[in-house]
XYZ file of C-alpha atoms in Angstrom:
462
model
C 58.040 97.828 58.644
C 57.658 97.164 54.986
C 59.868 99.953 53.698
C 63.112 98.082 54.053
C 65.812 100.656 53.512
C 63.955 103.277 55.542
C 63.999 101.365 58.816
C 65.449 104.210 60.944
C 62.595 106.531 60.026
C 59.957 104.093 61.224
C 60.856 104.534 64.883
C 61.807 108.108 65.605
C 61.604 110.140 62.430
C 58.081 111.411 62.978
C 58.166 111.947 66.730
C 58.688 115.665 66.323
C 55.610 115.798 64.124
C 53.660 113.924 66.791
C 54.589 116.568 69.312
C 53.402 119.315 66.962
C 50.122 117.579 66.211
C 49.508 116.944 69.897
C 50.284 120.557 70.706
C 47.696 121.669 68.152
C 45.106 119.589 69.953
C 44.421 117.082 67.185
C 44.297 114.248 69.668
C 42.200 116.221 72.098
C 38.778 114.879 71.148
C 38.421 111.118 70.977
C 36.785 109.886 67.803
C 34.266 107.096 68.274
C 32.599 104.682 65.925
C 28.935 105.356 65.253
C 26.950 104.438 68.323
C 30.008 103.893 70.497
C 30.207 105.363 73.969
C 32.996 107.931 74.461
C 33.843 106.238 77.754
C 34.553 102.886 76.088
C 37.122 102.369 73.310
C 35.304 101.721 70.050
C 35.207 98.101 68.952
C 36.645 96.841 72.205
C 33.930 94.207 72.709
C 35.280 90.858 71.483
C 31.727 89.440 71.528
C 30.494 91.972 68.956
C 28.440 90.314 66.216
C 30.266 90.435 62.884
C 29.475 89.462 59.305
C 32.269 87.513 57.645
C 30.473 86.911 54.340
C 31.502 90.041 52.493
C 29.229 89.217 49.584
C 26.238 89.939 51.835
C 27.337 93.435 52.815
C 25.770 95.205 49.854
C 27.580 97.782 47.748
C 30.506 99.223 49.677
C 33.338 101.578 48.819
C 36.392 101.096 51.034
C 38.946 103.876 51.190
C 42.334 102.290 51.899
C 45.503 104.212 52.660
C 48.804 102.346 52.315
C 52.485 103.082 51.861
C 53.291 100.154 49.567
C 54.743 102.401 46.870
C 57.985 100.656 45.891
C 58.459 97.909 43.318
C 57.272 94.580 44.647
C 55.379 96.282 47.467
C 53.129 98.121 45.013
C 52.909 95.030 42.825
C 51.568 92.811 45.611
C 49.108 95.459 46.778
C 47.735 95.986 43.283
C 47.411 92.250 42.679
C 45.619 91.599 45.969
C 43.243 94.533 45.509
C 42.319 93.264 42.054
C 41.785 89.734 43.369
C 39.659 90.990 46.276
C 37.368 92.975 43.982
C 37.071 89.978 41.653
C 35.921 87.831 44.578
C 33.682 90.536 46.053
C 32.514 92.745 43.158
C 30.131 94.509 45.557
C 33.137 96.079 47.322
C 35.127 98.753 45.515
C 38.593 99.632 46.773
C 39.531 103.302 46.614
C 43.258 103.069 47.135
C 45.336 106.039 48.264
C 49.022 105.140 48.146
C 51.468 107.495 49.840
C 55.125 107.448 50.765
C 55.883 106.440 54.343
C 56.622 109.997 55.464
C 53.570 111.450 53.727
C 51.318 108.766 55.166
C 52.560 109.347 58.691
C 52.039 113.098 58.470
C 48.636 113.156 56.786
C 47.187 110.235 58.734
C 47.168 112.142 62.003
C 45.171 114.925 60.427
C 42.815 112.575 58.608
C 41.887 110.520 61.650
C 40.822 113.619 63.530
C 38.713 114.904 60.629
C 35.302 114.002 59.255
C 36.515 112.226 56.121
C 38.809 109.577 57.586
C 39.753 106.526 55.484
C 38.310 103.121 56.370
C 41.531 101.087 56.388
C 45.000 102.529 56.992
C 48.514 101.300 57.543
C 49.762 102.685 60.826
C 53.223 102.656 62.346
C 52.794 100.372 65.357
C 55.000 102.401 67.724
C 53.767 104.317 70.749
C 54.013 107.667 68.984
C 51.575 106.541 66.289
C 49.344 103.539 66.912
C 49.561 104.042 70.661
C 48.336 107.630 70.306
C 45.584 106.604 67.892
C 44.359 103.908 70.281
C 44.454 106.343 73.171
C 42.357 108.798 71.142
C 39.915 105.993 70.201
C 40.641 106.573 66.521
C 41.212 102.881 65.739
C 38.914 99.919 66.293
C 40.038 96.902 68.254
C 40.172 93.985 65.820
C 39.361 91.400 68.486
C 35.816 90.618 67.189
C 37.142 89.862 63.713
C 40.305 88.149 64.979
C 38.030 85.703 66.756
C 35.671 85.282 63.801
C 38.427 84.766 61.216
C 40.794 82.824 63.478
C 43.716 85.175 62.998
C 45.387 84.020 66.212
C 45.476 80.480 64.787
C 47.665 81.660 61.891
C 49.591 84.501 63.488
C 51.798 83.589 66.483
C 51.687 85.936 69.428
C 55.335 86.825 68.780
C 53.978 88.624 65.695
C 50.620 89.845 67.024
C 52.315 91.434 70.036
C 53.556 94.196 67.740
C 49.965 95.315 67.166
C 48.631 94.892 70.696
C 47.729 97.741 73.031
C 45.600 98.043 76.091
C 42.472 100.095 75.284
C 43.925 103.190 76.936
C 46.916 103.033 74.573
C 49.418 103.059 77.418
C 50.650 99.454 77.394
C 52.314 98.179 74.221
C 52.579 94.451 73.445
C 49.545 93.448 75.535
C 45.794 93.789 75.231
C 43.763 93.977 72.041
C 44.960 93.518 68.486
C 44.608 96.768 66.545
C 46.352 95.885 63.291
C 47.351 93.021 61.008
C 50.710 93.134 59.186
C 51.628 91.474 55.912
C 55.422 91.417 55.913
C 58.174 90.737 58.395
C 61.771 91.689 59.086
C 64.554 90.215 61.150
C 67.964 91.376 62.334
C 70.630 88.742 61.900
C 74.164 88.105 60.726
C 75.260 88.581 57.130
C 78.519 86.779 56.404
C 81.021 86.618 53.576
C 81.162 82.961 52.541
C 84.395 83.348 50.613
C 86.220 84.910 53.541
C 84.937 82.297 55.975
C 86.317 79.568 53.715
C 89.704 81.263 53.452
C 89.837 81.491 57.247
C 88.965 77.812 57.565
C 85.641 78.595 59.259
C 82.005 77.644 58.838
C 78.975 79.902 59.338
C 78.688 80.080 63.143
C 75.917 78.025 64.703
C 76.734 78.829 68.339
C 77.817 81.955 70.185
C 81.187 80.362 70.900
C 81.704 79.766 67.182
C 80.793 83.373 66.404
C 83.242 84.796 68.948
C 85.930 82.415 67.686
C 85.327 83.596 64.125
C 85.636 87.237 65.210
C 88.910 86.530 66.995
C 90.285 84.489 64.078
C 89.456 87.196 61.569
C 91.172 89.825 63.705
C 94.232 87.639 64.137
C 94.477 87.087 60.364
C 94.251 90.820 59.589
C 90.633 90.822 58.450
C 87.972 93.276 59.656
C 85.729 91.027 61.750
C 82.594 93.183 61.827
C 81.368 96.198 59.885
C 79.372 98.832 61.773
C 78.274 102.264 60.627
C 76.933 104.044 63.709
C 77.120 107.687 62.699
C 73.300 107.783 62.751
C 73.349 106.190 66.237
C 70.545 103.643 65.731
C 72.543 100.847 63.943
C 74.468 99.901 67.102
C 71.118 99.020 68.644
C 70.974 96.041 66.297
C 74.389 94.873 67.446
C 73.574 95.326 71.116
C 70.191 93.635 70.665
C 71.895 90.618 69.113
C 74.353 90.375 72.009
C 71.599 90.973 74.544
C 69.648 88.000 73.195
C 72.501 85.744 74.296
C 72.628 86.919 77.893
C 69.125 88.106 78.765
C 66.054 85.823 78.773
C 63.710 86.504 75.870
C 60.824 87.374 78.178
C 62.929 90.049 79.843
C 64.050 91.543 76.523
C 60.423 91.629 75.390
C 59.411 93.402 78.599
C 62.171 95.959 78.069
C 61.309 96.462 74.409
C 57.674 97.196 75.132
C 58.504 99.386 78.123
C 56.201 99.830 81.078
C 56.578 99.260 84.778
C 58.555 96.304 86.056
C 61.096 96.387 83.241
C 64.661 96.713 84.516
C 67.708 97.541 82.441
C 70.133 97.406 85.347
C 70.220 93.628 85.789
C 73.357 91.456 85.892
C 72.335 89.894 82.561
C 72.043 93.242 80.792
C 75.334 94.287 82.357
C 77.006 91.214 80.851
C 75.592 92.107 77.452
C 76.884 95.685 77.665
C 80.265 94.430 78.849
C 80.419 92.026 75.906
C 79.896 94.901 73.473
C 82.745 96.791 75.152
C 84.887 93.642 74.918
C 84.289 93.625 71.157
C 85.373 97.258 70.981
C 88.505 96.605 73.040
C 89.388 93.577 70.896
C 89.211 95.690 67.731
C 86.452 93.652 66.139
C 84.813 96.668 64.458
C 86.053 98.724 61.538
C 88.284 101.662 62.355
C 85.745 104.279 63.449
C 82.235 102.845 63.751
C 80.780 106.000 65.333
C 82.159 108.054 62.448
C 81.017 105.701 59.695
C 77.707 106.187 57.911
C 75.246 103.275 57.995
C 75.026 103.053 54.196
C 78.790 103.258 53.853
C 79.264 100.348 56.275
C 76.961 97.914 54.492
C 78.280 99.042 51.130
C 81.828 98.362 52.353
C 80.720 94.915 53.441
C 79.117 94.407 50.046
C 82.400 95.389 48.414
C 84.231 92.646 50.308
C 85.411 94.512 53.393
C 84.666 92.606 56.567
C 83.640 89.111 57.579
C 80.297 89.888 59.253
C 77.603 92.536 59.246
C 74.856 92.508 61.878
C 71.899 94.140 60.186
C 68.298 93.777 59.069
C 66.806 91.587 56.385
C 65.936 94.689 54.333
C 69.568 94.775 53.122
C 69.257 91.331 51.564
C 68.377 92.467 48.044
C 71.152 95.081 47.930
C 73.810 92.712 49.243
C 72.655 89.978 46.888
C 73.104 92.419 44.017
C 76.640 93.390 45.072
C 77.911 90.026 46.362
C 75.814 87.358 44.676
C 76.581 83.889 45.959
C 79.309 85.182 48.285
C 76.880 86.428 50.948
C 74.899 84.383 53.439
C 72.547 85.213 56.293
C 71.596 83.536 59.528
C 69.616 84.351 62.623
C 71.737 84.865 65.751
C 72.893 81.627 67.396
C 70.490 80.063 69.914
C 70.537 81.603 73.364
C 71.097 79.875 76.674
C 67.663 78.229 76.501
C 68.553 76.603 73.192
C 66.107 78.740 71.195
C 66.820 81.411 68.629
C 65.863 84.907 69.750
C 66.276 87.668 67.197
C 65.370 91.320 67.016
C 62.725 91.886 64.399
C 59.277 93.059 63.677
C 56.560 93.525 61.145
C 55.637 95.850 58.360
C 53.135 98.588 59.094
C 49.935 96.834 60.188
C 46.615 97.453 58.463
C 44.070 98.926 60.848
C 40.377 99.891 60.822
C 39.596 103.455 61.759
C 36.833 104.197 64.230
C 35.069 106.194 61.505
C 34.995 103.300 59.024
C 31.585 103.242 57.356
C 31.484 99.446 57.147
C 33.904 97.799 59.593
C 32.886 94.287 58.470
C 33.919 95.077 54.896
C 37.162 96.585 56.166
C 37.873 93.450 58.215
C 37.083 91.212 55.236
C 39.616 93.174 53.219
C 42.295 92.860 55.904
C 41.568 89.142 56.202
C 42.002 88.753 52.434
C 45.319 90.600 52.166
C 46.771 88.652 55.119
C 45.472 85.223 54.092
C 47.480 82.149 53.172
C 46.995 82.945 49.472
C 48.157 86.492 50.119
C 51.372 85.204 51.693
C 52.076 83.356 48.431
C 51.439 86.553 46.446
C 53.834 88.437 48.706
C 56.526 85.846 48.068
C 56.057 85.951 44.303
C 56.471 89.716 44.309
C 59.715 89.667 46.278
C 58.325 90.415 49.742
C 58.839 88.373 52.910
C 55.520 87.252 54.411
C 55.221 87.736 58.136
C 53.670 84.272 58.676
C 53.860 80.880 56.947
C 57.244 81.938 55.620
C 58.690 78.434 55.701
C 55.795 77.136 53.580
C 56.606 79.382 50.640
C 58.705 78.577 47.612
C 61.602 80.525 49.005
C 63.959 82.530 46.808
C 67.504 81.400 46.098
C 70.667 82.758 47.648
C 70.742 85.097 50.601
C 67.049 85.923 50.253
C 66.324 82.248 50.793
C 68.539 82.315 53.897
C 66.501 85.241 55.208
C 63.213 83.404 54.604
C 64.530 80.376 56.466
C 65.826 82.440 59.398
C 62.629 84.436 59.790
C 60.383 81.394 59.489
C 62.364 79.422 62.060
C 62.475 82.358 64.479
C 58.761 83.134 64.351
C 57.631 79.510 64.451
C 59.990 77.898 66.964
C 62.062 80.752 68.419
C 61.333 84.270 69.651
C 61.037 87.483 67.684
C 62.167 90.261 70.004
C 60.981 93.887 69.779
C 63.239 96.690 68.704
C 64.557 98.251 71.876
C 63.560 101.745 70.785
C 59.904 100.712 70.961
C 60.159 101.014 74.737
C 59.309 104.703 75.103
C 58.667 107.642 72.761
C 62.203 108.899 73.495
C 64.110 105.620 73.769
C 65.385 105.797 70.192
C 67.302 108.974 70.938
C 68.399 107.827 74.398
C 69.596 104.412 73.263
C 71.402 105.774 70.213
C 73.313 108.435 72.118
C 74.163 106.065 74.974
C 75.465 103.401 72.606
C 77.699 105.914 70.873
C 79.105 106.882 74.254
C 79.553 103.240 75.257
C 81.374 102.365 72.043
C 83.583 105.438 72.471
C 84.165 104.333 76.089
C 82.989 107.671 77.410
C 80.640 105.846 79.790
C 80.733 102.487 81.551
C 78.298 99.626 80.928
C 76.606 100.495 84.217
C 76.209 104.154 83.245
C 74.906 103.118 79.840
C 72.193 100.944 81.357
C 71.252 103.580 83.920
C 70.504 106.034 81.103
C 68.076 103.522 79.595
C 66.525 102.796 82.973
C 66.004 106.516 83.606
C 64.308 106.958 80.248
C 61.939 104.087 80.925
C 61.163 105.343 84.445
C 60.317 108.797 83.088
C 57.952 107.276 80.537
C 56.244 105.085 83.134
C 55.776 108.075 85.430
C 54.205 110.020 82.578
C 51.696 107.238 81.908
C 50.484 107.088 85.513
């Protein structure tokens, strides 16, 4: 997601709208690219002949819908569009920039109509991209990925967030349907000043983190801020703990849902028990389930608490309130010695099945996700999703975030958000975590709720 502060709305906020659109039958008729067979997903043939010299495509007008409306997001988009047109004056970009919510609502209608845009940013979750793939409203990017060598620059830990099987049922596998520009990572913000006063260093191992939590509690300091009134923030905390006990491949399987994924394993049980141990030890602020998400990070920014487990999108705000007092790190390495962190990408750019010139659309996507584009993203205050470590990173906590994301994507594992698993997992996980933190349910009951949700989704796909 590229809209940092709006993270919760990227997963579940539009699911009700999806249900309404589906009920109205807007996904009923599959849209195909010109000449494509309705029985075969458009653009699914990786051997399709493509033209990568955009200058030879003649005069083209590309209609591009994006949601890069804020500050540096709009700045990078404007700069890249101008540079693309300067390089390929035969291609005119007709940009339609909408807020995230507006884009999500109008996109569903547009893709089912006769005047669909050529390139769009699409939420990569099952309720959006998965539905569009299923309805054959997006082209597989495999022919152009091969021609441009996108897999050589983008690790699979990033591309997996835009992969679906052609029937749209399996997330994280199959064809690439979108290319993202920016990345995000969930990690550990820490108060440098408080660590020093406690005689501690930023934790580099899980043992050091748990020791720091215990030391802070013993010295009368709030070890960890959490605002879980909105239910989803505790998923970041649990995901961070889970990465220490559950192999990365298993977490990935759970995050992308599907058959064969099991929540009720001994490893997941240990992770759930560890979260309860933190609750019992008093490591959280007084009433995490009654504290608003914004209030929690603002309290941390005001000097209350030693740690905050949260996403990189808070970096700019915490830098503004804390300055040099705040640091950020990815979670400590797991049992395999590698860092595994929850994270993801901004909304990927996709090509609609009704694009008038798919080669021009692909050339545009290649340009705005190129090595030069990553440098433009950095200069405009955005975090590029690839080649992060190669950039002239910012100072302070933003530099810490660049380092953590680059190291995780290049030599560690970027794990999917757990609410990706099913269309309803966001609600199920959030409610179950509130109950677990309140000790209304046991770790085993918590995991069974997640397992039941996944099983229901799998049954519905068969």
